[in-house]
mmCIF file with all atom_site columns, C-alpha atoms in Angstrom:
data_model
loop_
_atom_site.group_PDB
_atom_site.id
_atom_site.type_symbol
_atom_site.label_atom_id
_atom_site.label_alt_id
_atom_site.label_comp_id
_atom_site.label_asym_id
_atom_site.label_entity_id
_atom_site.label_seq_id
_atom_site.pdbx_PDB_ins_code
_atom_site.Cartn_x
_atom_site.Cartn_y
_atom_site.Cartn_z
_atom_site.occupancy
_atom_site.B_iso_or_equiv
_atom_site.pdbx_formal_charge
_atom_site.auth_seq_id
_atom_site.auth_comp_id
_atom_site.auth_asym_id
_atom_site.auth_atom_id
_atom_site.pdbx_PDB_model_num
ATOM 1   C CA . MET A 1 1   ? 0.000   0.000  0.000   1.00 0.00 ? 62  MET A CA 1
ATOM 2   C CA . VAL A 1 2   ? 2.886   2.377  0.769   1.00 0.00 ? 63  VAL A CA 1
ATOM 3   C CA . LYS A 1 3   ? 4.315   1.657  -2.685  1.00 0.00 ? 64  LYS A CA 1
ATOM 4   C CA . PHE A 1 4   ? 0.964   2.609  -4.230  1.00 0.00 ? 65  PHE A CA 1
ATOM 5   C CA . PHE A 1 5   ? 0.954   5.980  -2.419  1.00 0.00 ? 66  PHE A CA 1
ATOM 6   C CA . LYS A 1 6   ? 4.550   6.697  -3.476  1.00 0.00 ? 67  LYS A CA 1
ATOM 7   C CA . VAL A 1 7   ? 3.646   6.048  -7.122  1.00 0.00 ? 68  VAL A CA 1
ATOM 8   C CA . ALA A 1 8   ? 0.439   8.106  -6.817  1.00 0.00 ? 69  ALA A CA 1
ATOM 9   C CA . ILE A 1 9   ? 2.334   11.005 -5.261  1.00 0.00 ? 70  ILE A CA 1
ATOM 10  C CA . ARG A 1 10  ? 4.923   10.879 -8.056  1.00 0.00 ? 71  ARG A CA 1
ATOM 11  C CA . TYR A 1 11  ? 2.165   11.042 -10.705 1.00 0.00 ? 72  TYR A CA 1
ATOM 12  C CA . MET A 1 12  ? 0.420   13.885 -8.896  1.00 0.00 ? 73  MET A CA 1
ATOM 13  C CA . LEU A 1 13  ? 3.723   15.744 -8.594  1.00 0.00 ? 74  LEU A CA 1
ATOM 14  C CA . PHE A 1 14  ? 4.399   15.163 -12.294 1.00 0.00 ? 75  PHE A CA 1
ATOM 15  C CA . ALA A 1 15  ? 0.889   16.371 -13.196 1.00 0.00 ? 76  ALA A CA 1
ATOM 16  C CA . PHE A 1 16  ? 1.289   19.439 -10.969 1.00 0.00 ? 77  PHE A CA 1
ATOM 17  C CA . ILE A 1 17  ? 4.614   20.342 -12.598 1.00 0.00 ? 78  ILE A CA 1
ATOM 18  C CA . ALA A 1 18  ? 3.151   19.839 -16.093 1.00 0.00 ? 79  ALA A CA 1
ATOM 19  C CA . ILE A 1 19  ? 0.152   22.066 -15.280 1.00 0.00 ? 80  ILE A CA 1
ATOM 20  C CA . LEU A 1 20  ? 2.469   24.658 -13.746 1.00 0.00 ? 81  LEU A CA 1
ATOM 21  C CA . LEU A 1 21  ? 4.687   24.722 -16.851 1.00 0.00 ? 82  LEU A CA 1
ATOM 22  C CA . VAL A 1 22  ? 1.690   25.068 -19.178 1.00 0.00 ? 83  VAL A CA 1
ATOM 23  C CA . THR A 1 23  ? 0.320   27.905 -17.031 1.00 0.00 ? 84  THR A CA 1
ATOM 24  C CA . ILE A 1 24  ? 3.663   29.706 -17.021 1.00 0.00 ? 85  ILE A CA 1
ATOM 25  C CA . ASN A 1 25  ? 3.988   29.273 -20.789 1.00 0.00 ? 86  ASN A CA 1
ATOM 26  C CA . LEU A 1 26  ? 0.484   30.683 -21.383 1.00 0.00 ? 87  LEU A CA 1
ATOM 27  C CA . SER A 1 27  ? 1.218   33.595 -19.066 1.00 0.00 ? 88  SER A CA 1
ATOM 28  C CA . LEU A 1 28  ? 4.434   34.372 -20.922 1.00 0.00 ? 89  LEU A CA 1
ATOM 29  C CA . SER A 1 29  ? 2.671   34.150 -24.287 1.00 0.00 ? 90  SER A CA 1
ATOM 30  C CA . HIS A 1 30  ? 0.045   36.581 -23.059 1.00 0.00 ? 91  HIS A CA 1
ATOM 31  C CA . ALA A 1 31  ? 2.737   38.879 -21.649 1.00 0.00 ? 92  ALA A CA 1
ATOM 32  C CA . GLU A 1 32  ? 4.406   39.047 -25.066 1.00 0.00 ? 93  GLU A CA 1
ATOM 33  C CA . THR A 1 33  ? 1.334   40.781 -26.460 1.00 0.00 ? 94  THR A CA 1
ATOM 34  C CA . LYS A 1 34  ? 1.159   43.449 -23.777 1.00 0.00 ? 95  LYS A CA 1
ATOM 35  C CA . GLY A 1 35  ? 2.394   46.875 -24.724 1.00 0.00 ? 96  GLY A CA 1
ATOM 36  C CA . ILE A 1 36  ? 2.554   48.329 -28.188 1.00 0.00 ? 97  ILE A CA 1
ATOM 37  C CA . SER A 1 37  ? 2.526   46.074 -31.224 1.00 0.00 ? 98  SER A CA 1
ATOM 38  C CA . GLN A 1 38  ? 5.469   46.775 -33.525 1.00 0.00 ? 99  GLN A CA 1
ATOM 39  C CA . TYR A 1 39  ? 5.571   46.969 -37.312 1.00 0.00 ? 100 TYR A CA 1
ATOM 40  C CA . VAL A 1 40  ? 6.889   43.810 -38.959 1.00 0.00 ? 101 VAL A CA 1
ATOM 41  C CA . GLY A 1 41  ? 6.626   44.640 -42.674 1.00 0.00 ? 102 GLY A CA 1
ATOM 42  C CA . SER A 1 42  ? 4.355   43.329 -45.420 1.00 0.00 ? 103 SER A CA 1
ATOM 43  C CA . LEU A 1 43  ? 6.475   40.262 -46.069 1.00 0.00 ? 104 LEU A CA 1
ATOM 44  C CA . ALA A 1 44  ? 5.419   38.960 -42.636 1.00 0.00 ? 105 ALA A CA 1
ATOM 45  C CA . CYS A 1 45  ? 1.801   38.946 -43.885 1.00 0.00 ? 106 CYS A CA 1
ATOM 46  C CA . LYS A 1 46  ? 2.565   36.783 -46.912 1.00 0.00 ? 107 LYS A CA 1
ATOM 47  C CA . PRO A 1 47  ? 2.613   33.294 -45.306 1.00 0.00 ? 108 PRO A CA 1
ATOM 48  C CA . CYS A 1 48  ? -1.015  33.519 -44.137 1.00 0.00 ? 109 CYS A CA 1
ATOM 49  C CA . HIS A 1 49  ? -2.350  36.023 -46.677 1.00 0.00 ? 110 HIS A CA 1
ATOM 50  C CA . GLU A 1 50  ? -0.557  34.912 -49.826 1.00 0.00 ? 111 GLU A CA 1
ATOM 51  C CA . LYS A 1 51  ? -3.362  35.802 -52.267 1.00 0.00 ? 112 LYS A CA 1
ATOM 52  C CA . GLU A 1 52  ? -3.826  39.293 -50.793 1.00 0.00 ? 113 GLU A CA 1
ATOM 53  C CA . TYR A 1 53  ? -0.064  39.847 -50.644 1.00 0.00 ? 114 TYR A CA 1
ATOM 54  C CA . LYS A 1 54  ? 0.360   38.892 -54.307 1.00 0.00 ? 115 LYS A CA 1
ATOM 55  C CA . LYS A 1 55  ? -2.456  41.215 -55.383 1.00 0.00 ? 116 LYS A CA 1
ATOM 56  C CA . PHE A 1 56  ? -1.021  43.997 -53.226 1.00 0.00 ? 117 PHE A CA 1
ATOM 57  C CA . VAL A 1 57  ? 2.488   43.831 -54.715 1.00 0.00 ? 118 VAL A CA 1
ATOM 58  C CA . THR A 1 58  ? 1.080   43.365 -58.227 1.00 0.00 ? 119 THR A CA 1
ATOM 59  C CA . TYR A 1 59  ? -1.629  46.044 -58.335 1.00 0.00 ? 120 TYR A CA 1
ATOM 60  C CA . ALA A 1 60  ? -1.163  48.528 -55.487 1.00 0.00 ? 121 ALA A CA 1
ATOM 61  C CA . LYS A 1 61  ? 1.109   51.478 -56.225 1.00 0.00 ? 122 LYS A CA 1
ATOM 62  C CA . LYS A 1 62  ? 1.556   51.760 -52.467 1.00 0.00 ? 123 LYS A CA 1
ATOM 63  C CA . SER A 1 63  ? 3.716   48.628 -52.514 1.00 0.00 ? 124 SER A CA 1
ATOM 64  C CA . THR A 1 64  ? 6.434   50.635 -54.291 1.00 0.00 ? 125 THR A CA 1
ATOM 65  C CA . SER A 1 65  ? 5.576   54.072 -52.916 1.00 0.00 ? 126 SER A CA 1
ATOM 66  C CA . PHE A 1 66  ? 9.128   54.851 -51.789 1.00 0.00 ? 127 PHE A CA 1
ATOM 67  C CA . LYS A 1 67  ? 10.151  55.092 -55.459 1.00 0.00 ? 128 LYS A CA 1
ATOM 68  C CA . SER A 1 68  ? 8.096   58.292 -55.644 1.00 0.00 ? 129 SER A CA 1
ATOM 69  C CA . ILE A 1 69  ? 10.265  59.848 -52.944 1.00 0.00 ? 130 ILE A CA 1
ATOM 70  C CA . GLU A 1 70  ? 13.467  58.700 -54.632 1.00 0.00 ? 131 GLU A CA 1
ATOM 71  C CA . ARG A 1 71  ? 12.256  60.128 -57.937 1.00 0.00 ? 132 ARG A CA 1
ATOM 72  C CA . VAL A 1 72  ? 11.692  63.663 -56.581 1.00 0.00 ? 133 VAL A CA 1
ATOM 73  C CA . LYS A 1 73  ? 14.121  63.873 -53.661 1.00 0.00 ? 134 LYS A CA 1
ATOM 74  C CA . LYS A 1 74  ? 16.671  65.981 -55.580 1.00 0.00 ? 135 LYS A CA 1
ATOM 75  C CA . GLU A 1 75  ? 14.115  68.775 -55.695 1.00 0.00 ? 136 GLU A CA 1
ATOM 76  C CA . LEU A 1 76  ? 13.187  68.570 -51.979 1.00 0.00 ? 137 LEU A CA 1
ATOM 77  C CA . THR A 1 77  ? 14.793  69.576 -48.700 1.00 0.00 ? 138 THR A CA 1
ATOM 78  C CA . LYS A 1 78  ? 15.452  66.954 -46.022 1.00 0.00 ? 139 LYS A CA 1
ATOM 79  C CA . GLU A 1 79  ? 12.438  68.207 -44.061 1.00 0.00 ? 140 GLU A CA 1
ATOM 80  C CA . GLU A 1 80  ? 10.190  68.011 -47.127 1.00 0.00 ? 141 GLU A CA 1
ATOM 81  C CA . ILE A 1 81  ? 11.367  64.443 -47.733 1.00 0.00 ? 142 ILE A CA 1
ATOM 82  C CA . LYS A 1 82  ? 10.533  63.533 -44.132 1.00 0.00 ? 143 LYS A CA 1
ATOM 83  C CA . GLY A 1 83  ? 7.036   64.930 -44.746 1.00 0.00 ? 144 GLY A CA 1
ATOM 84  C CA . CYS A 1 84  ? 6.643   62.380 -47.550 1.00 0.00 ? 145 CYS A CA 1
ATOM 85  C CA . TYR A 1 85  ? 7.517   59.525 -45.192 1.00 0.00 ? 146 TYR A CA 1
ATOM 86  C CA . TYR A 1 86  ? 4.191   59.745 -43.351 1.00 0.00 ? 147 TYR A CA 1
ATOM 87  C CA . CYS A 1 87  ? 2.274   58.424 -46.358 1.00 0.00 ? 148 CYS A CA 1
ATOM 88  C CA . HIS A 1 88  ? 4.940   56.728 -48.467 1.00 0.00 ? 149 HIS A CA 1
ATOM 89  C CA . THR A 1 89  ? 6.377   54.451 -45.754 1.00 0.00 ? 150 THR A CA 1
ATOM 90  C CA . THR A 1 90  ? 4.936   52.244 -43.024 1.00 0.00 ? 151 THR A CA 1
ATOM 91  C CA . GLY A 1 91  ? 4.577   53.648 -39.520 1.00 0.00 ? 152 GLY A CA 1
ATOM 92  C CA . TYR A 1 92  ? 6.816   56.695 -39.863 1.00 0.00 ? 153 TYR A CA 1
ATOM 93  C CA . GLY A 1 93  ? 6.680   58.799 -36.708 1.00 0.00 ? 154 GLY A CA 1
ATOM 94  C CA . LYS A 1 94  ? 5.144   55.944 -34.707 1.00 0.00 ? 155 LYS A CA 1
ATOM 95  C CA . SER A 1 95  ? 6.732   53.501 -32.275 1.00 0.00 ? 156 SER A CA 1
ATOM 96  C CA . GLY A 1 96  ? 8.509   50.778 -34.216 1.00 0.00 ? 157 GLY A CA 1
ATOM 97  C CA . GLY A 1 97  ? 7.773   52.376 -37.587 1.00 0.00 ? 158 GLY A CA 1
ATOM 98  C CA . PHE A 1 98  ? 9.951   53.461 -40.506 1.00 0.00 ? 159 PHE A CA 1
ATOM 99  C CA . ILE A 1 99  ? 13.136  55.327 -39.577 1.00 0.00 ? 160 ILE A CA 1
ATOM 100 C CA . SER A 1 100 ? 15.238  55.267 -42.743 1.00 0.00 ? 161 SER A CA 1
ATOM 101 C CA . PRO A 1 101 ? 15.835  53.005 -45.746 1.00 0.00 ? 162 PRO A CA 1
ATOM 102 C CA . GLU A 1 102 ? 19.049  51.808 -44.107 1.00 0.00 ? 163 GLU A CA 1
ATOM 103 C CA . LYS A 1 103 ? 17.669  51.112 -40.619 1.00 0.00 ? 164 LYS A CA 1
ATOM 104 C CA . THR A 1 104 ? 14.180  49.830 -41.539 1.00 0.00 ? 165 THR A CA 1
ATOM 105 C CA . PRO A 1 105 ? 14.229  48.708 -45.188 1.00 0.00 ? 166 PRO A CA 1
ATOM 106 C CA . HIS A 1 106 ? 11.277  46.358 -44.615 1.00 0.00 ? 167 HIS A CA 1
ATOM 107 C CA . LEU A 1 107 ? 9.080   49.409 -43.879 1.00 0.00 ? 168 LEU A CA 1
ATOM 108 C CA . LYS A 1 108 ? 10.241  51.709 -46.676 1.00 0.00 ? 169 LYS A CA 1
ATOM 109 C CA . ASN A 1 109 ? 7.036   51.401 -48.723 1.00 0.00 ? 170 ASN A CA 1
ATOM 110 C CA . ALA A 1 110 ? 3.451   52.017 -47.650 1.00 0.00 ? 171 ALA A CA 1
ATOM 111 C CA . GLY A 1 111 ? 2.699   48.401 -46.813 1.00 0.00 ? 172 GLY A CA 1
ATOM 112 C CA . CYS A 1 112 ? -0.134  46.372 -45.334 1.00 0.00 ? 173 CYS A CA 1
ATOM 113 C CA . GLU A 1 113 ? 0.371   47.790 -41.848 1.00 0.00 ? 174 GLU A CA 1
ATOM 114 C CA . GLY A 1 114 ? -0.036  51.363 -43.087 1.00 0.00 ? 175 GLY A CA 1
ATOM 115 C CA . CYS A 1 115 ? -3.766  50.622 -43.277 1.00 0.00 ? 176 CYS A CA 1
ATOM 116 C CA . HIS A 1 116 ? -4.225  47.567 -41.062 1.00 0.00 ? 177 HIS A CA 1
ATOM 117 C CA . GLY A 1 117 ? -2.001  48.709 -38.178 1.00 0.00 ? 178 GLY A CA 1
ATOM 118 C CA . PRO A 1 118 ? 1.137   47.212 -36.638 1.00 0.00 ? 179 PRO A CA 1
ATOM 119 C CA . GLY A 1 119 ? 1.129   43.457 -37.162 1.00 0.00 ? 180 GLY A CA 1
ATOM 120 C CA . GLU A 1 120 ? 3.523   42.039 -34.560 1.00 0.00 ? 181 GLU A CA 1
ATOM 121 C CA . PHE A 1 121 ? 0.886   40.641 -32.179 1.00 0.00 ? 182 PHE A CA 1
ATOM 122 C CA . HIS A 1 122 ? -1.330  39.460 -35.039 1.00 0.00 ? 183 HIS A CA 1
ATOM 123 C CA . VAL A 1 123 ? 1.581   37.577 -36.612 1.00 0.00 ? 184 VAL A CA 1
ATOM 124 C CA . LYS A 1 124 ? 2.627   36.019 -33.284 1.00 0.00 ? 185 LYS A CA 1
ATOM 125 C CA . THR A 1 125 ? -0.851  34.906 -32.234 1.00 0.00 ? 186 THR A CA 1
ATOM 126 C CA . GLU A 1 126 ? -2.827  34.774 -35.508 1.00 0.00 ? 187 GLU A CA 1
ATOM 127 C CA . ASP A 1 127 ? -5.567  36.525 -33.517 1.00 0.00 ? 188 ASP A CA 1
ATOM 128 C CA . PRO A 1 128 ? -7.498  38.811 -35.901 1.00 0.00 ? 189 PRO A CA 1
ATOM 129 C CA . SER A 1 129 ? -8.418  41.191 -33.086 1.00 0.00 ? 190 SER A CA 1
ATOM 130 C CA . TYR A 1 130 ? -4.835  42.526 -33.121 1.00 0.00 ? 191 TYR A CA 1
ATOM 131 C CA . ILE A 1 131 ? -5.194  43.956 -36.627 1.00 0.00 ? 192 ILE A CA 1
ATOM 132 C CA . LYS A 1 132 ? -7.780  46.108 -38.390 1.00 0.00 ? 193 LYS A CA 1
ATOM 133 C CA . GLY A 1 133 ? -9.472  43.807 -40.876 1.00 0.00 ? 194 GLY A CA 1
ATOM 134 C CA . SER A 1 134 ? -12.260 45.749 -42.540 1.00 0.00 ? 195 SER A CA 1
ATOM 135 C CA . LEU A 1 135 ? -11.201 49.077 -43.971 1.00 0.00 ? 196 LEU A CA 1
ATOM 136 C CA . THR A 1 136 ? -13.303 52.023 -45.036 1.00 0.00 ? 197 THR A CA 1
ATOM 137 C CA . SER A 1 137 ? -12.585 55.048 -47.204 1.00 0.00 ? 198 SER A CA 1
ATOM 138 C CA . GLU A 1 138 ? -12.129 57.017 -43.951 1.00 0.00 ? 199 GLU A CA 1
ATOM 139 C CA . ASP A 1 139 ? -9.092  54.838 -43.219 1.00 0.00 ? 200 ASP A CA 1
ATOM 140 C CA . CYS A 1 140 ? -7.632  55.878 -46.578 1.00 0.00 ? 201 CYS A CA 1
ATOM 141 C CA . GLU A 1 141 ? -8.225  59.539 -45.817 1.00 0.00 ? 202 GLU A CA 1
ATOM 142 C CA . ALA A 1 142 ? -5.537  59.521 -43.142 1.00 0.00 ? 203 ALA A CA 1
ATOM 143 C CA . CYS A 1 143 ? -3.085  60.009 -46.023 1.00 0.00 ? 204 CYS A CA 1
ATOM 144 C CA . HIS A 1 144 ? -5.338  60.847 -48.947 1.00 0.00 ? 205 HIS A CA 1
ATOM 145 C CA . ILE A 1 145 ? -6.816  64.207 -47.980 1.00 0.00 ? 206 ILE A CA 1
ATOM 146 C CA . SER A 1 146 ? -8.678  66.137 -50.711 1.00 0.00 ? 207 SER A CA 1
ATOM 147 C CA . GLU A 1 147 ? -5.604  68.172 -51.763 1.00 0.00 ? 208 GLU A CA 1
ATOM 148 C CA . ARG A 1 148 ? -3.580  64.994 -52.271 1.00 0.00 ? 209 ARG A CA 1
ATOM 149 C CA . VAL A 1 149 ? -6.438  63.319 -54.120 1.00 0.00 ? 210 VAL A CA 1
ATOM 150 C CA . LYS A 1 150 ? -6.380  66.157 -56.664 1.00 0.00 ? 211 LYS A CA 1
ATOM 151 C CA . ALA A 1 151 ? -2.591  66.366 -56.836 1.00 0.00 ? 212 ALA A CA 1
ATOM 152 C CA . PHE A 1 152 ? -1.846  62.645 -57.102 1.00 0.00 ? 213 PHE A CA 1
ATOM 153 C CA . ARG A 1 153 ? -4.982  61.254 -58.816 1.00 0.00 ? 214 ARG A CA 1
ATOM 154 C CA . TYR A 1 154 ? -5.618  59.012 -55.803 1.00 0.00 ? 215 TYR A CA 1
ATOM 155 C CA . LYS A 1 155 ? -7.706  55.887 -56.245 1.00 0.00 ? 216 LYS A CA 1
ATOM 156 C CA . PRO A 1 156 ? -8.558  54.166 -52.929 1.00 0.00 ? 217 PRO A CA 1
ATOM 157 C CA . LEU A 1 157 ? -7.016  50.722 -52.531 1.00 0.00 ? 218 LEU A CA 1
ATOM 158 C CA . ILE A 1 158 ? -10.370 49.200 -51.609 1.00 0.00 ? 219 ILE A CA 1
ATOM 159 C CA . HIS A 1 159 ? -11.513 50.128 -55.119 1.00 0.00 ? 220 HIS A CA 1
ATOM 160 C CA . GLY A 1 160 ? -8.153  49.515 -56.807 1.00 0.00 ? 221 GLY A CA 1
ATOM 161 C CA . GLY A 1 161 ? -8.216  45.721 -56.971 1.00 0.00 ? 222 GLY A CA 1
ATOM 162 C CA . ALA A 1 162 ? -5.445  45.024 -54.464 1.00 0.00 ? 223 ALA A CA 1
ATOM 163 C CA . HIS A 1 163 ? -7.585  42.970 -52.056 1.00 0.00 ? 224 HIS A CA 1
#
């Protein structure tokens, strides 16, 4: 009978340790998503959203928007160029966003996260609540104000065939 209790105690101890480790792991996973989600770049979206990614890089001018800055930068001051970054890069001026082509090359175009928000937590957890899924024309108007619409012949992405 004593042998039975020793074996039972060992199994209970093993079960307790296993439950404790699972609980700690879940707590750490949850802790990773506290704070501010960082920008990870459009390429991080590709594995789960391959069809959307392909359409985006094929049809959306945003996917190569940094070329517009490079094309006109000779005519602009450094401050004017930085003003372009807000709409022609991903997350410029925000925590974890574009800094420069050298430091953050994966964010140098206006990518998926420019509209859908920083994707770090969404990529880590695959939880759709960490990203903005349904977009409206109001989302587009963060960059495409009426003056820019006239100046750049803007066509909203939701109507441009990229999704």
